[in-house]
Coordinates of C-alpha atoms (C1' of nucleotides) in Angstrom, one line a residue:
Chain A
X1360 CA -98.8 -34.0 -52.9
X1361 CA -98.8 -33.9 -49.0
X1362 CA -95.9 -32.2 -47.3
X1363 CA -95.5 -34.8 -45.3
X1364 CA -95.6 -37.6 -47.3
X1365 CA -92.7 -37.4 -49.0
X1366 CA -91.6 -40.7 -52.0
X1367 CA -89.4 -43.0 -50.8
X1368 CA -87.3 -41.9 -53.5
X1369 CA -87.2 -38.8 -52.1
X1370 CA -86.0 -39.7 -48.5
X1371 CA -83.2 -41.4 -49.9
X1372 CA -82.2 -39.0 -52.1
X1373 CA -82.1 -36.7 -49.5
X1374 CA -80.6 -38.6 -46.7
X1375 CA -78.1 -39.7 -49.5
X1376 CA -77.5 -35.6 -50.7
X1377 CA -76.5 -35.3 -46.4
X1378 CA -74.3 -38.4 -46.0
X1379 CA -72.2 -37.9 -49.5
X1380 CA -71.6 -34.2 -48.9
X1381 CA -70.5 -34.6 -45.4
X1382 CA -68.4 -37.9 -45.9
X1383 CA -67.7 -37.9 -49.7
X1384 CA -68.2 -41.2 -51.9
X1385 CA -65.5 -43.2 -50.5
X1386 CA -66.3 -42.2 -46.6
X1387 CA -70.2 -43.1 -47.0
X1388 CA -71.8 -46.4 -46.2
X1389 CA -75.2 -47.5 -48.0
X1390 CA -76.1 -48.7 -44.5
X1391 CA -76.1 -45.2 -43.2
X1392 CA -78.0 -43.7 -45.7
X1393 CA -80.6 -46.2 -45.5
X1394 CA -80.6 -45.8 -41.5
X1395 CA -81.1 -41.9 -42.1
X1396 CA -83.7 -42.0 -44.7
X1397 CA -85.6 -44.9 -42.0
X1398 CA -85.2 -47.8 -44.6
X1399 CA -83.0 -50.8 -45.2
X1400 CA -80.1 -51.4 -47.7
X1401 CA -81.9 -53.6 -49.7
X1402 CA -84.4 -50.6 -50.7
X1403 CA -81.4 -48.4 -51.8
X1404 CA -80.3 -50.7 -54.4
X1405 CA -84.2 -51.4 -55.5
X1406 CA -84.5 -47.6 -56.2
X1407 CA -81.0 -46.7 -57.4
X1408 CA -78.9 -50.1 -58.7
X1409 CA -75.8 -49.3 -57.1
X1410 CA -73.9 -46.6 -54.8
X1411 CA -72.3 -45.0 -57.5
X1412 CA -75.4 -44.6 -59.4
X1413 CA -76.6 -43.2 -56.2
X1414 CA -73.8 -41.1 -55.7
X1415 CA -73.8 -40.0 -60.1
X1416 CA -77.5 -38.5 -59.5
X1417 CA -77.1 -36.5 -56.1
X1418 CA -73.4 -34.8 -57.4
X1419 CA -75.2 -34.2 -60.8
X1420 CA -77.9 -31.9 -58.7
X1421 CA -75.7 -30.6 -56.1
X1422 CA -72.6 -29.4 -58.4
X1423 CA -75.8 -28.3 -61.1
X1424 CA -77.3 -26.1 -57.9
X1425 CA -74.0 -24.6 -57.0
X1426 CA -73.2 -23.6 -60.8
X1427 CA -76.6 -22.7 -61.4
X1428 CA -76.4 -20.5 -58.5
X1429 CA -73.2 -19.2 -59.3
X1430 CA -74.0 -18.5 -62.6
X1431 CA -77.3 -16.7 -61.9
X1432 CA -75.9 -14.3 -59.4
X1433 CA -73.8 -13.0 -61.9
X1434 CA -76.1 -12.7 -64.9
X1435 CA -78.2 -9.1 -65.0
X1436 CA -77.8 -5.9 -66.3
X1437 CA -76.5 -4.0 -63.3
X1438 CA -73.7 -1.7 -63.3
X1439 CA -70.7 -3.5 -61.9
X1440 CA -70.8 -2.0 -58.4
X1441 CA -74.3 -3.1 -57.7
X1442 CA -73.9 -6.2 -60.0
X1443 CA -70.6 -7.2 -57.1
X1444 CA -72.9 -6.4 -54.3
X1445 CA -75.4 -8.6 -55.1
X1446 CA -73.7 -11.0 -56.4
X1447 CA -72.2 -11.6 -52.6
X1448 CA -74.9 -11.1 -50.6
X1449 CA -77.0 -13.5 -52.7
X1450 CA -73.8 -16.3 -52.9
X1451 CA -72.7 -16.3 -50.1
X1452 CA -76.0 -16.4 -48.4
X1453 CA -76.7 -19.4 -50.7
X1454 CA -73.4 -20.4 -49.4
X1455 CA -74.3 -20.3 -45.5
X1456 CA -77.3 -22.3 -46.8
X1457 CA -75.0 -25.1 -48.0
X1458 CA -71.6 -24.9 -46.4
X1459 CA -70.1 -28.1 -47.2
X1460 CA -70.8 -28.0 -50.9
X1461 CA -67.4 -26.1 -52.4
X1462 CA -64.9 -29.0 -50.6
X1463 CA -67.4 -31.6 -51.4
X1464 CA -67.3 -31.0 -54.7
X1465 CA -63.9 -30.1 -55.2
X1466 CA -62.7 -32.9 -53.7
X1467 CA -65.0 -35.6 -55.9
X1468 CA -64.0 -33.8 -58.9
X1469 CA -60.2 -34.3 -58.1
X1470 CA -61.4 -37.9 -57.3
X1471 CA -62.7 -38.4 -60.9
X1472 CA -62.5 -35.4 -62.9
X1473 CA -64.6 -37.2 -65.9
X1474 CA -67.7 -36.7 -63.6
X1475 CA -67.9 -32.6 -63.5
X1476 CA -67.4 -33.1 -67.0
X1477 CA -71.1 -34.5 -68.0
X1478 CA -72.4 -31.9 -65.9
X1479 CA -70.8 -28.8 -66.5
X1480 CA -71.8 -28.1 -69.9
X1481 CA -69.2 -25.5 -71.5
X1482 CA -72.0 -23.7 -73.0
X1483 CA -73.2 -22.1 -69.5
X1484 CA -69.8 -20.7 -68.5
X1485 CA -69.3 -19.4 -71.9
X1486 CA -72.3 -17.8 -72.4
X1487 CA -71.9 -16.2 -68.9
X1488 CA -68.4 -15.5 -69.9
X1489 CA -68.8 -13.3 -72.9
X1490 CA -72.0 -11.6 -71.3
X1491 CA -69.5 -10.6 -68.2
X1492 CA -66.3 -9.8 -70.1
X1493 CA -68.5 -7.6 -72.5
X1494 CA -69.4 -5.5 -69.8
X1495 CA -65.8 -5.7 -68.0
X1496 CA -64.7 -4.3 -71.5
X1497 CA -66.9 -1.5 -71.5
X1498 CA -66.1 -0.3 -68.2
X1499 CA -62.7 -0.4 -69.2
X1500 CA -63.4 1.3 -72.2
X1501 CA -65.1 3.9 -70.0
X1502 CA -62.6 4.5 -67.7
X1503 CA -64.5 3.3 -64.8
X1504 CA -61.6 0.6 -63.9
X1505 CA -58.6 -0.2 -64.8
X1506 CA -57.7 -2.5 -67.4
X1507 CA -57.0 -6.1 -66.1
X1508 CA -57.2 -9.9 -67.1
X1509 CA -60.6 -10.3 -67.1
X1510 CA -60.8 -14.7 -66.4
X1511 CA -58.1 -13.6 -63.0
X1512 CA -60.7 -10.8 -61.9
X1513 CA -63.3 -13.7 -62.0
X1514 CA -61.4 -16.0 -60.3
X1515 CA -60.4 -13.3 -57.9
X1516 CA -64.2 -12.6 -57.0
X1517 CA -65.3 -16.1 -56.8
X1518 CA -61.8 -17.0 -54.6
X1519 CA -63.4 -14.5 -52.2
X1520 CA -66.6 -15.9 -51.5
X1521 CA -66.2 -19.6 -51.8
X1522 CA -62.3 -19.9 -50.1
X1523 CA -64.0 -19.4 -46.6
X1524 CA -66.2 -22.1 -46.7
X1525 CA -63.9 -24.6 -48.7
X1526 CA -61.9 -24.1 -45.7
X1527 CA -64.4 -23.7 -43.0
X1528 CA -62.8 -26.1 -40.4
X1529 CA -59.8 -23.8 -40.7
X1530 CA -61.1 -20.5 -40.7
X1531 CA -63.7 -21.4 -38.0
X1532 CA -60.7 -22.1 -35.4
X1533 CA -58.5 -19.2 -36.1
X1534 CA -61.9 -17.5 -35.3
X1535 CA -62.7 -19.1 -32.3
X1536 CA -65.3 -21.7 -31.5
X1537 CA -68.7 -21.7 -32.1
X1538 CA -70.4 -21.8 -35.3
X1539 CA -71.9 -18.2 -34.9
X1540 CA -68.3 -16.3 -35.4
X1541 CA -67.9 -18.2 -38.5
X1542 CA -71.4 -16.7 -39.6
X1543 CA -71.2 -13.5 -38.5
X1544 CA -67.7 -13.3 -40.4
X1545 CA -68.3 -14.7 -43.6
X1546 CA -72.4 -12.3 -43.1
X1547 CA -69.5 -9.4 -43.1
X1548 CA -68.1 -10.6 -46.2
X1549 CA -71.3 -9.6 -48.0
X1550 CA -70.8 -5.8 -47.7
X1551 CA -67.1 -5.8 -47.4
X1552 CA -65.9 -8.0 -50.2
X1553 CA -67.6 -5.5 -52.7
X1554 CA -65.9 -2.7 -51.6
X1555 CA -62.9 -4.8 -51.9
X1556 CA -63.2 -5.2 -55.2
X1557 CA -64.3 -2.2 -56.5
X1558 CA -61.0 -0.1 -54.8
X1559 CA -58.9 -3.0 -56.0
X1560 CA -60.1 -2.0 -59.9
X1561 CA -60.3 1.5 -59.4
X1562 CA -58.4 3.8 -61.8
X1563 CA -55.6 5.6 -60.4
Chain B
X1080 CA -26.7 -42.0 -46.4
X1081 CA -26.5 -42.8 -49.9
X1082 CA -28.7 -41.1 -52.0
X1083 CA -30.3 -44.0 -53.5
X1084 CA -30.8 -46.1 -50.0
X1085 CA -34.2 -45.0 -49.0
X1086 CA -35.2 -46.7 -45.7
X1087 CA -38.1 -49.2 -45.8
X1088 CA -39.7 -46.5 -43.1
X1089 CA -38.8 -43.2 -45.9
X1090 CA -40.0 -45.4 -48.7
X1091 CA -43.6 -46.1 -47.4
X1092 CA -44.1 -42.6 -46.2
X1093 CA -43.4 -41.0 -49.3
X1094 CA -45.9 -43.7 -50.8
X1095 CA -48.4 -43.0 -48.8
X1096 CA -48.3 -39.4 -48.6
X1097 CA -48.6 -39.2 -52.6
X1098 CA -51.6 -41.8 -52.0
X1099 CA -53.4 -40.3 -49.4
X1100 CA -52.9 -36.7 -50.6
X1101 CA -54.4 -37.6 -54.2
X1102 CA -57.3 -39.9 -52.4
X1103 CA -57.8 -39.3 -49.2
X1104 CA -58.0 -41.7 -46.0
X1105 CA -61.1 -43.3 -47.1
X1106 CA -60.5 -43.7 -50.3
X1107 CA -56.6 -44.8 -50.0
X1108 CA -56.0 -48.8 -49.8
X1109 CA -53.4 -50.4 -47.8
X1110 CA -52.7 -52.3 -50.4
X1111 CA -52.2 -49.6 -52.9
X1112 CA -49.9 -48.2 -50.7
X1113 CA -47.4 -51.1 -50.4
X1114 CA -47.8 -51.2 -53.8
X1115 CA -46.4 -48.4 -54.9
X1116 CA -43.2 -48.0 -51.9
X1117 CA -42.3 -51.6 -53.8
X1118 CA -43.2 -53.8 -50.3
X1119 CA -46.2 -55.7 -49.4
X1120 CA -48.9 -55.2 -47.0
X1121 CA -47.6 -56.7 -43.8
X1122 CA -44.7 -54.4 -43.5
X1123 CA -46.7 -51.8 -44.1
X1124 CA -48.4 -52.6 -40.6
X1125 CA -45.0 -53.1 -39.0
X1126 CA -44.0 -50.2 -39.7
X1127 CA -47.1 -48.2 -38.8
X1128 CA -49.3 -50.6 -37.0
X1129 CA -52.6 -49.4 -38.6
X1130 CA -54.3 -47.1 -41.1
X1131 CA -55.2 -44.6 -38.8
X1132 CA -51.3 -44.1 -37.3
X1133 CA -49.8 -43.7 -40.5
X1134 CA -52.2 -41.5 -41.9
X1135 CA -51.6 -39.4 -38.8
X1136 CA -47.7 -39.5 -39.5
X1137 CA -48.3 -38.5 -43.3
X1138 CA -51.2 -35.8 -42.3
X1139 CA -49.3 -34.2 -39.8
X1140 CA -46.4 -33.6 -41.8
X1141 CA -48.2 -32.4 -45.1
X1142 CA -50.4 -30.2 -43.0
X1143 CA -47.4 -28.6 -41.2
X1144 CA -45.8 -28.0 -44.3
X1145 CA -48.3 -26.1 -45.7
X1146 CA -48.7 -23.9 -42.6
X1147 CA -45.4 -23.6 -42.1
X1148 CA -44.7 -22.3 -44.6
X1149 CA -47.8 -19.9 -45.2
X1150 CA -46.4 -18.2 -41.6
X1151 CA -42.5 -18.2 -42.7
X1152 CA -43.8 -16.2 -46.4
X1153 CA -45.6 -13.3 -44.0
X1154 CA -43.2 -13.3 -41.5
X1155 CA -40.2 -11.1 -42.3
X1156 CA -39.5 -7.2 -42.1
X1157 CA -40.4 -5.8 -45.0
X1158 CA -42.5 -2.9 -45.9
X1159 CA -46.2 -4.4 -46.5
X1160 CA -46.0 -3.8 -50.8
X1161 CA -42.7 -5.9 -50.5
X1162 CA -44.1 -8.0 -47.9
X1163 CA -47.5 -9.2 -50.8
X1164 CA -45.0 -9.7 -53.6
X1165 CA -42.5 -11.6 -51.9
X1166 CA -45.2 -13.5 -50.3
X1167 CA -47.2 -14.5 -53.2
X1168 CA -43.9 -15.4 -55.0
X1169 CA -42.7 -18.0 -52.5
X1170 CA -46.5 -19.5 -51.7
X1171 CA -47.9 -20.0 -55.0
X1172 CA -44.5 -21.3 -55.5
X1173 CA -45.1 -23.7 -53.5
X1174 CA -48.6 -24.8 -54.2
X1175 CA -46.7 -25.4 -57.9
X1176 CA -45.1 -27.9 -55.9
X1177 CA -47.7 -29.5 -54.0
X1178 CA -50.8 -28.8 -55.9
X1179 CA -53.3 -31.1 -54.5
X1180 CA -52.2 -30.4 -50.8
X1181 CA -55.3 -27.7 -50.5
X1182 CA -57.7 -29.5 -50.9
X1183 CA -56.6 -32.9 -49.0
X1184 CA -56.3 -30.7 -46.1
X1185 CA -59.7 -29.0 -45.9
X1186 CA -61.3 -32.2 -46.9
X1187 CA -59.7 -34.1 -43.9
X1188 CA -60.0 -31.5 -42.0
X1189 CA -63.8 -31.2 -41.9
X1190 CA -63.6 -35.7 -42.0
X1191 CA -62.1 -35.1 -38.5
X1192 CA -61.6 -31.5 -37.1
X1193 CA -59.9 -32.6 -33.7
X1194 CA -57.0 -34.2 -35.7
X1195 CA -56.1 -30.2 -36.9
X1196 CA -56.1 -29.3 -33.1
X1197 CA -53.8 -31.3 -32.6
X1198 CA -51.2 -29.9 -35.2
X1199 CA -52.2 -26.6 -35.4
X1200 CA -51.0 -25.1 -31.8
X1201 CA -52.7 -21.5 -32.0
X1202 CA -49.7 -20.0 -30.6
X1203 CA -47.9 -19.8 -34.4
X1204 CA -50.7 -18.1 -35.4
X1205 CA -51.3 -16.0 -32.4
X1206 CA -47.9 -14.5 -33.0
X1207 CA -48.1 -14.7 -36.7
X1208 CA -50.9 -12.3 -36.3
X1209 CA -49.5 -10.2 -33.9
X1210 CA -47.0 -9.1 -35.7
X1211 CA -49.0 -9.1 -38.7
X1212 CA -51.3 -6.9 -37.6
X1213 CA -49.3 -4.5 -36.3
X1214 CA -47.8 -3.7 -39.5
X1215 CA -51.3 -3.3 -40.6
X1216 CA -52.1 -0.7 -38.1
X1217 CA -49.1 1.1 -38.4
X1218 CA -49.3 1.3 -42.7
X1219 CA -52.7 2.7 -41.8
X1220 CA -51.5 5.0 -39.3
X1221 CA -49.6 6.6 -41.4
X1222 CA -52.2 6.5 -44.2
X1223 CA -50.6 4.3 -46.7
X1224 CA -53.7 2.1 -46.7
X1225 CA -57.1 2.8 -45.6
X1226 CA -58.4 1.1 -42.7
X1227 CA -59.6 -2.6 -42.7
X1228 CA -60.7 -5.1 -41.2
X1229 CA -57.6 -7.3 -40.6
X1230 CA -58.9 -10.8 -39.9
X1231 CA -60.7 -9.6 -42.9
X1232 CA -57.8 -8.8 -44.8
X1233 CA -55.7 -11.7 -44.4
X1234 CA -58.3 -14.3 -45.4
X1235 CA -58.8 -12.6 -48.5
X1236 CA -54.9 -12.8 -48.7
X1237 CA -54.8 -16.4 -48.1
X1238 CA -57.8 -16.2 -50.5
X1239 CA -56.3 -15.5 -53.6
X1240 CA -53.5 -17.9 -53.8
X1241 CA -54.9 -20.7 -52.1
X1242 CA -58.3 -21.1 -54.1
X1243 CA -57.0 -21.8 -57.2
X1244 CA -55.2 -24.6 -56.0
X1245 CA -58.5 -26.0 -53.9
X1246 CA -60.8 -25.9 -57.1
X1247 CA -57.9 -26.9 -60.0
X1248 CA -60.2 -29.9 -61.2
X1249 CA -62.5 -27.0 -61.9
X1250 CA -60.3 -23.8 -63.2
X1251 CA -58.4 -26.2 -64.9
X1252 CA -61.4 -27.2 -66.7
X1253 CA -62.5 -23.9 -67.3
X1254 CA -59.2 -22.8 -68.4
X1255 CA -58.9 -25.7 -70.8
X1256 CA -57.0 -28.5 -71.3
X1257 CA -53.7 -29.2 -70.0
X1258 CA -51.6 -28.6 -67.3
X1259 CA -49.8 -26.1 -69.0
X1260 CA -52.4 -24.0 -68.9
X1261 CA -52.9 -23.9 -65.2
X1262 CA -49.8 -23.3 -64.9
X1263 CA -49.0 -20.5 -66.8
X1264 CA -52.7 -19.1 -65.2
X1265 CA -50.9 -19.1 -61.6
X1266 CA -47.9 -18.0 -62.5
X1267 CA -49.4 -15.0 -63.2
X1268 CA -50.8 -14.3 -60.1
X1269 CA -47.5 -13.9 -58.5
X1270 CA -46.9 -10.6 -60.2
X1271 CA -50.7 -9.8 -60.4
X1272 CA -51.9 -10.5 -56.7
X1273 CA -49.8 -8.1 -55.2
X1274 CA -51.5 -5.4 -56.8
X1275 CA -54.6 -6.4 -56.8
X1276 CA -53.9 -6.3 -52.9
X1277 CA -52.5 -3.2 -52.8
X1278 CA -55.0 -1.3 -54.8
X1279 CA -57.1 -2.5 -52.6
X1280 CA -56.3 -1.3 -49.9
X1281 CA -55.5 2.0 -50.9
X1282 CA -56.4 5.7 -49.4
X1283 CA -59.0 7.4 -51.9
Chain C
dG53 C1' -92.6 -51.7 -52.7
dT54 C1' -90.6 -53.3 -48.7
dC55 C1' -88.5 -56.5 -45.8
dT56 C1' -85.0 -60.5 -43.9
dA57 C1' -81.2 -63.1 -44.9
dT58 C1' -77.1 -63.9 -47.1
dA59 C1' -73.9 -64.3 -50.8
dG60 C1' -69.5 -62.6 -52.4
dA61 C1' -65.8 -59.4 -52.6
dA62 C1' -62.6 -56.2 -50.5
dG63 C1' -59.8 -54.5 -47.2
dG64 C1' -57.4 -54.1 -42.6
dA65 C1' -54.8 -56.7 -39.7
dT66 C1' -52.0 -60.7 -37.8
dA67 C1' -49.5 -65.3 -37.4
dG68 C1' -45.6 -67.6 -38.4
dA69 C1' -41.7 -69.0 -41.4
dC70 C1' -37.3 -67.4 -43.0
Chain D
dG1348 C1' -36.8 -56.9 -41.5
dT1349 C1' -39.4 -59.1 -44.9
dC1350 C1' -42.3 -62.4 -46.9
dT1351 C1' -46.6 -65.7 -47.7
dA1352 C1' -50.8 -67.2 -46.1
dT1353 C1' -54.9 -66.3 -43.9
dC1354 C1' -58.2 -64.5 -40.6
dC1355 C1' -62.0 -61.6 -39.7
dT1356 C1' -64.7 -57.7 -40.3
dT1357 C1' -67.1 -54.6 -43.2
dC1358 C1' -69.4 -53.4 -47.1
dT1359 C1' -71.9 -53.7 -51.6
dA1360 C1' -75.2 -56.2 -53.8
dT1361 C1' -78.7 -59.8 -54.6
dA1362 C1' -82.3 -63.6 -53.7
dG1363 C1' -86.5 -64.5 -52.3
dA1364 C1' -90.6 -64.1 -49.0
dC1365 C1' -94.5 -61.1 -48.2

DNA sequence: GTCTATAGAAGGATAGAC
DNA sequence: GTCTATCCTTCTATAGAC
């Protein structure tokens, strides 16, 4: 296929994946997405039926790309140190990539919690869960941290890379304007955060 | 005022505050809204002439709660050990109360970012941080913590309680079912933040 | 597959009686 | 202040020509 010549499909899938993320399902109009993707309304509803099919296949991919991603970035066999630095510099660079995506989908899931529930298949998070607590459990065992509650340390590390961007708007105007402070702060996060974490589970 | 005479004026605002905090401007109806403060439509709008002005009303006041009170938990005298438990007490506390209140902020925030401007005069958080930070500099001073990056520092703060709240649909999920669950999850983090925090931050 | 035109429903807002 | 009735715009969705 051309690079250029993209499906039709495609362009409204895309300008679709833009105008849902940025306004959510109940602040986006068919018309707009049709104006963005340079078709008219009538061709939205050819290709997908109705908006909230529409709206069903773009959250499946987006909320399935920011699990996947999340998930991925945790799952080698490093040593916790180097597994926590990559693990932020690859997230949260996927995160600069696609900064609207944590309120986006938090908010549609509070919207209709059902939804997340076709996608996120338990299996994922609990295959990730006991390869990640194993190892949590070993370190522990070895002395190389401190005992703690293993689900709260997760949600501790993911707090720390996602909370920034769920609340960009705020944290970007405490900054300052401009959307280069917000970057360079949350780029800082990358090598920071790690050493965060590591002194926070530190044996005394 | 007796107890049980709500005005007309109290009754819609608290309707539409529970409305328009659980679904957002967009997705909140007019109609709904009289519905549920027992009224119909048209005394909705002569009340608060249009959508937009009572939404401003109810957003103004949910959002200054929130920072108001994330300001009042850092700002006392206490040593900064003190300072993290009493402040995760009282906040997460809080966010108990008002659990969706998170994420209907950030989502209208980035739906409109000049209507936070408007709120959010820098000057509490200018002094807020002033303060703040001199305790920081001072604890490392005298070596009690190691030195950080404050603006840093307090996001991750902020970070810890808040997040859960933003992404509940998703934790809760995660956590399993029930509310009880969720609940019992952030009580924990009242007693568990604080150390977390503290360890840190502190000297090798 | 793609368009124009339009049906049909929903929602915000107002007029006017009481 | 409060209600009923209704206007008018906006939006989703479809019909039908090409």
């Amino acid at each position: 296929m051309d690079q250029n010549e993209k499906t039709t499909e495609d362009k409204i899938f895309e300008a679709a994946s833009r105008i849902f993320e940025e306004k959510g399902f109940t602040g986006s109009r068919m018309q707009e997405i049709a104006d963005r993707a340079g078709i008219n309304k009538a061709l939205l509803h050819y290709y997908f039926r109705t908006k909230e099919k529409l709206f069903d296949a773009v959250f499946s991919k987006l909320a399935g790309i920011m699990f996947k991603k999340l998930f991925s970035c945790l799952d080698n066999d490093l040593p916790l140190e180097q597994k926590l630095a990559m693990f932020y510099k690859e997230h949260i660079g996927f995160l600069q990539k696609h900064p609207g995506l944590p309120a986006f989908v938090f908010h549609e899931i509070n919207r209709n919690p059902e939804r997340i529930a076709r996608i996120f298949s338990n299996e994922q998070v609990v295959i990730m869960r006991k390869k990640f607590y194993k190892q949590l459990d070993e370190e522990i065992e070895a002395g190389v941290i401190r005992p703690v509650d293993k689900m709260q340390l997760v949600v501790n590390i993911v707090a720390l890379s996602v909370f920034p961007f769920a609340a960009r708007g705020l944290v970007s105007m405490i900054l300052g304007e401009g959307k280069m402070k917000f970057n360079d702060f949350v780029e800082d996060r990358k090598t920071l955060l790690p050493l965060f974490i590591v002194n926070a589970l530190r044996n005394p």
